[in-house]
XYZ file of C-alpha atoms in Angstrom:
285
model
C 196.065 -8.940 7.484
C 195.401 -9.490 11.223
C 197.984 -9.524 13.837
C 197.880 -12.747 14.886
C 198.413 -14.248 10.477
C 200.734 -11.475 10.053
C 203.197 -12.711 13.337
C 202.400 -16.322 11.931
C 203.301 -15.640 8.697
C 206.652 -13.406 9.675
C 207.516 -16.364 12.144
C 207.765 -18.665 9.219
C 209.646 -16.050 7.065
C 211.792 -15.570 9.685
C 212.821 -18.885 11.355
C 211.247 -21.400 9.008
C 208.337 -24.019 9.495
C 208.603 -25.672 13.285
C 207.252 -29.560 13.185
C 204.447 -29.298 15.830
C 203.175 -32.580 16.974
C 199.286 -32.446 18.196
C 198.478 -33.425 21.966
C 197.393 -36.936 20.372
C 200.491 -37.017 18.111
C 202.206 -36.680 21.073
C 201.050 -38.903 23.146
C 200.841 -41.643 20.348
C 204.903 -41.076 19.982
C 205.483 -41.374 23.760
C 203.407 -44.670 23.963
C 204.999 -46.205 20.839
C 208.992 -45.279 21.997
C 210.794 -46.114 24.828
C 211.224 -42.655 27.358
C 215.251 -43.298 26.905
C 215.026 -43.331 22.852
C 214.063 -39.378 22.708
C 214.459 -36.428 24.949
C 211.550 -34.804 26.435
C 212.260 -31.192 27.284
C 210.255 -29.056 29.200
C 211.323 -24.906 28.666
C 209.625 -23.501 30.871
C 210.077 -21.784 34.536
C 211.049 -23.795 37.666
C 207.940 -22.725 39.559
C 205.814 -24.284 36.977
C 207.558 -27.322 36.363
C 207.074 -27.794 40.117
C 203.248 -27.724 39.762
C 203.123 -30.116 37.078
C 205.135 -31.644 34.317
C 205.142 -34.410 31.912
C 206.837 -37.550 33.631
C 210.496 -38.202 32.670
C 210.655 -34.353 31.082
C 213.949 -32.910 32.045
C 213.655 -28.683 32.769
C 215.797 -26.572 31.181
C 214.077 -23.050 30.930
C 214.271 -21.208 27.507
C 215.928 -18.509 28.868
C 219.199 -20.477 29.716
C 218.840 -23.077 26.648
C 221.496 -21.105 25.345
C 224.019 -22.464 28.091
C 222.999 -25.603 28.557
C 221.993 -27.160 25.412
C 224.878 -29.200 25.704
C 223.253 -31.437 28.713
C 221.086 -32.683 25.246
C 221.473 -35.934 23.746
C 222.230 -34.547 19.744
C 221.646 -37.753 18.512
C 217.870 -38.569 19.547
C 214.542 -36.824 18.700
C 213.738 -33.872 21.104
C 210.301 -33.371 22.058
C 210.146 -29.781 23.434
C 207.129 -28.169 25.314
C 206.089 -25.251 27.168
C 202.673 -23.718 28.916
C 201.311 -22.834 25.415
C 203.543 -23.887 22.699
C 205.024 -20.789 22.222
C 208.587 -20.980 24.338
C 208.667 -24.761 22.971
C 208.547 -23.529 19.248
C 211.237 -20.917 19.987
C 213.679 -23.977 21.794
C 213.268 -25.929 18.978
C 214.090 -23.387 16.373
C 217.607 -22.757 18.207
C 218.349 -26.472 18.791
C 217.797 -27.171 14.950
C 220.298 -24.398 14.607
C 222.439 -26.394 16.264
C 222.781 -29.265 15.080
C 219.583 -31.402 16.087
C 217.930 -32.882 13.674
C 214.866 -34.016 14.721
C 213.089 -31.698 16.994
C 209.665 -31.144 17.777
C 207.424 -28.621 19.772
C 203.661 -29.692 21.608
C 201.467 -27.996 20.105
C 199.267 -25.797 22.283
C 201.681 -26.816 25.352
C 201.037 -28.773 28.750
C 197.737 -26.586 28.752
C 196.580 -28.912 25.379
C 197.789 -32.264 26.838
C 195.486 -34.812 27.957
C 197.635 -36.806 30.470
C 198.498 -37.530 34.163
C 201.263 -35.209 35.299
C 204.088 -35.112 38.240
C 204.573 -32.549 40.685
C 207.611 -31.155 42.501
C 210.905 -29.876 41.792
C 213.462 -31.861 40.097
C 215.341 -33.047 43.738
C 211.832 -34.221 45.206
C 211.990 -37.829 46.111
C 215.670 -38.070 45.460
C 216.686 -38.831 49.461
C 217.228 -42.031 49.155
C 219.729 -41.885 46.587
C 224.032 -40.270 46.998
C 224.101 -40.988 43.418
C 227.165 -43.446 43.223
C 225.257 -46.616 44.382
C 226.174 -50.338 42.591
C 222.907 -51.979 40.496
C 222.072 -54.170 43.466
C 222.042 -50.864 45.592
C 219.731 -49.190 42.836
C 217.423 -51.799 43.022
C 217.245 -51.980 47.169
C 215.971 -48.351 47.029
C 213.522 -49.635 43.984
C 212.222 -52.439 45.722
C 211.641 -49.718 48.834
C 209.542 -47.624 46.964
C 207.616 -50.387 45.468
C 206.988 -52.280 48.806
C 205.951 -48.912 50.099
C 203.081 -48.557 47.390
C 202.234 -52.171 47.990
C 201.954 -51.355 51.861
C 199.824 -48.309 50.965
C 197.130 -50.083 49.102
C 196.980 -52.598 51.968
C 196.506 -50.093 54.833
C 194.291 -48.079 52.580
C 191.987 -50.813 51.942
C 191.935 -51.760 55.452
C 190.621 -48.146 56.240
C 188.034 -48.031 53.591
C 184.266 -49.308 54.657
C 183.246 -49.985 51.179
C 184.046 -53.410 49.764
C 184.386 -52.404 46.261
C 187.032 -50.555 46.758
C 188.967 -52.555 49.217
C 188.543 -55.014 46.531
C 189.714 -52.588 43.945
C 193.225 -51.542 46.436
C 193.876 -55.292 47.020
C 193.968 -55.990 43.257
C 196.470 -53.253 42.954
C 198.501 -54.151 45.447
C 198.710 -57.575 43.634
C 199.742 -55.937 40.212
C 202.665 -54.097 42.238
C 203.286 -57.649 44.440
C 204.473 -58.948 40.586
C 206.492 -55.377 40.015
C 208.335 -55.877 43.349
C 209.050 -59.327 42.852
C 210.648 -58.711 39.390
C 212.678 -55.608 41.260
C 214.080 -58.932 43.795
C 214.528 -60.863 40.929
C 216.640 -57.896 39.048
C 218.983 -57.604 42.420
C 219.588 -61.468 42.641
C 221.246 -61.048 39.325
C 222.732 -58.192 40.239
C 224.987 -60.369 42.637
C 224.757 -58.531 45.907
C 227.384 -58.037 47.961
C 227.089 -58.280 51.619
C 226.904 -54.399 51.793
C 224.253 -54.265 49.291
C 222.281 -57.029 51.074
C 222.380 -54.825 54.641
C 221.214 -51.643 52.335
C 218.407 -53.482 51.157
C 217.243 -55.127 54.764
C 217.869 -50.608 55.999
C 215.811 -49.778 53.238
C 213.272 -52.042 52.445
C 210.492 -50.725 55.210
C 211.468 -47.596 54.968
C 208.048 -45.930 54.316
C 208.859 -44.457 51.444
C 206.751 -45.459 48.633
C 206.771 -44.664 44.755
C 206.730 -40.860 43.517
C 209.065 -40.391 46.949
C 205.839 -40.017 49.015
C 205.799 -40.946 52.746
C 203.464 -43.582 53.306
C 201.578 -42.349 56.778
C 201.471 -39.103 55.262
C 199.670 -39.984 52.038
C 197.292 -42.805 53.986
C 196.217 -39.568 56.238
C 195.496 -37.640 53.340
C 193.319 -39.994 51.332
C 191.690 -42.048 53.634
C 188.408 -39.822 53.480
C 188.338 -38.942 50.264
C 187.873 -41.722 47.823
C 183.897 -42.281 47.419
C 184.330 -44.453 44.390
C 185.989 -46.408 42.293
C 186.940 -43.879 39.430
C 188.404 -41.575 42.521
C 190.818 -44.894 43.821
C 192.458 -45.394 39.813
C 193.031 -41.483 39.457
C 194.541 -41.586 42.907
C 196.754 -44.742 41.714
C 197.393 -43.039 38.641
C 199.012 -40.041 40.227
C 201.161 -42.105 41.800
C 202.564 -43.887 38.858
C 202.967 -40.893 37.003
C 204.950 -39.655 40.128
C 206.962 -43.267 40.147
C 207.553 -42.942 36.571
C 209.244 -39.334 36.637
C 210.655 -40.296 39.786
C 212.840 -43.581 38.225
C 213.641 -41.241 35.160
C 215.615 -38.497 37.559
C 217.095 -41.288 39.087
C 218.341 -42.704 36.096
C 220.496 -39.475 34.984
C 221.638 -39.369 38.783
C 223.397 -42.496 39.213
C 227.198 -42.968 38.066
C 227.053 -46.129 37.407
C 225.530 -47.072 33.876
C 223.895 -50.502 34.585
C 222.247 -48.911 37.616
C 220.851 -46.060 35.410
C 219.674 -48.567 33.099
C 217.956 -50.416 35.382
C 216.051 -47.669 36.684
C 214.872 -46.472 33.055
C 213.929 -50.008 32.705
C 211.593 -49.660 35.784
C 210.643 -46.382 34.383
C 209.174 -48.411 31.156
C 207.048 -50.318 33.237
C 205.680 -48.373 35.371
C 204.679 -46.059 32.312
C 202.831 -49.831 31.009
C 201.113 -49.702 34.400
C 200.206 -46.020 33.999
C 198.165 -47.237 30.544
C 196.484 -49.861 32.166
C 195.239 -48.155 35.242
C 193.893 -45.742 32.175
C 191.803 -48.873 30.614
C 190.083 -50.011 33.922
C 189.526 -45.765 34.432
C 187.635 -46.003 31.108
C 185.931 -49.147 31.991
C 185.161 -48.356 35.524
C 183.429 -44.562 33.915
């Protein structure tokens, strides 16, 4: 028997079958659930979660699983991964141990998956936030990222000789006019106080834009390097992904549960926009 059957076959003996789900078995689960229905856990070390993780994964390395298990949600599905699949398969043997019952491990790891991925530790783009703000205080700092991204598009597009693509920024900028407009909407109804009101007017031009990117410094680094059209929706769909994982770490930051909920709301939407900038990709190649 080769090495590789035999530690197959003794990893079965041993620990019992692991249900692996295949990159597109993956993907298909994260598309058809909402993010805050299941736990995605990424096992692996902080220096490569800082180069790129799955948006809305939550790090807790294998090696201190042990201690903080606990930080888990028992009652939803867990959808583990590592570099490989390895690490992931070994987390979700010892959470099945304990008591989870539905727990799954990507097969072949973040290596295997086909998707747009975040960047940065787990405290990037969190300056905005002390953590005990109202709703209507979650939102200001929501509609400050999203104005931000809507200002970036703009300036972009006013940089950029080639019509097409100014075209192609000013239509995006549109898509997040309608996301920023239901973020004012949302803090109407979250009956602002006066306070809240003068935190939105402080924060509302602040420059910051989604992902937690500064606006002048992401215009100067992309203002000569988008030749086409296929290079301005990858560029866009960075930045969801970023927004996405962004509004997820918010969401388990924030004290107040209505002001976490909102934010994995947010969270849901920019994950629609991340699909459809992935349609016109497709149509545009």
């Amino acid at each position: 028997m080769k090495i590789r059957e035999f530690s197959r076959v003794m990893w079965n003996t041993v620990f019992g079958p692991i249900p692996e789900l295949e990159p597109s078995e993956f993907n298909k689960y994260r598309d058809e659930h909402e993010e805050k229905s299941f736990v995605l856990l990424d096992v692996r070390q902080p220096h490569e979660y800082e180069e790129d993780h799955i948006p809305g994964a939550k790090l807790i390395p294998l090696p201190v699983l042990s201690e903080r298990y606990r930080e888990l949600d028992q009652g939803k599905p867990v959808l583990a991964y590592c570099a490989i699949g390895g690490r992931s398969r070994a987390a979700a043997e010892f959470l099945s141990g304990r008591g989870f019952n539905q727990v799954y491990s990507l097969k072949g790891g973040i290596n295997a998956w086909a998707g747009i991925g975040a960047q940065g530790d787990e405290a990037d783009g969190m300056a905005l936030l002390r953590g005990d703000e109202t709703p209507a205080q979650a939102l200001a700092v929501a509609y400050a990222l999203e104005n931000g991204l809507g200002s970036f598009y703009k300036a972009l597009g006013e940089v950029l000789e080639n019509k097409e693509l100014a075209d192609l920024l000013q239509k995006l900028g549109k898509v997040e006019a309608v996301h920023k407009e239901k973020v004012m909407q949302l803090f109407e109804k979250a009956k602002p106080t006066d306070d809240d009101r003068k935190t939105f007017e402080n924060l509302k031009d602040s420059g910051v834009m989604e992902g937690g990117y500064q606006l002048e410094i992401k215009l100067k680094e992309h203002k000569d390097d988008l030749p086409g059209s296929a290079e301005v929706l990858d560029l866009a769909m960075t930045i969801e992904a970023q927004a996405m994982d962004l509004y997820m770490r918010m969401a388990q930051k924030f004290s107040d549960q209505e002001a976490g909920r909102l934010m994995l709301e947010l969270s849901e939407d920019e994950k629609k926009h991340l699909g459809a900038l992935g349609r016109m990709l497709e149509q545009v190649a």
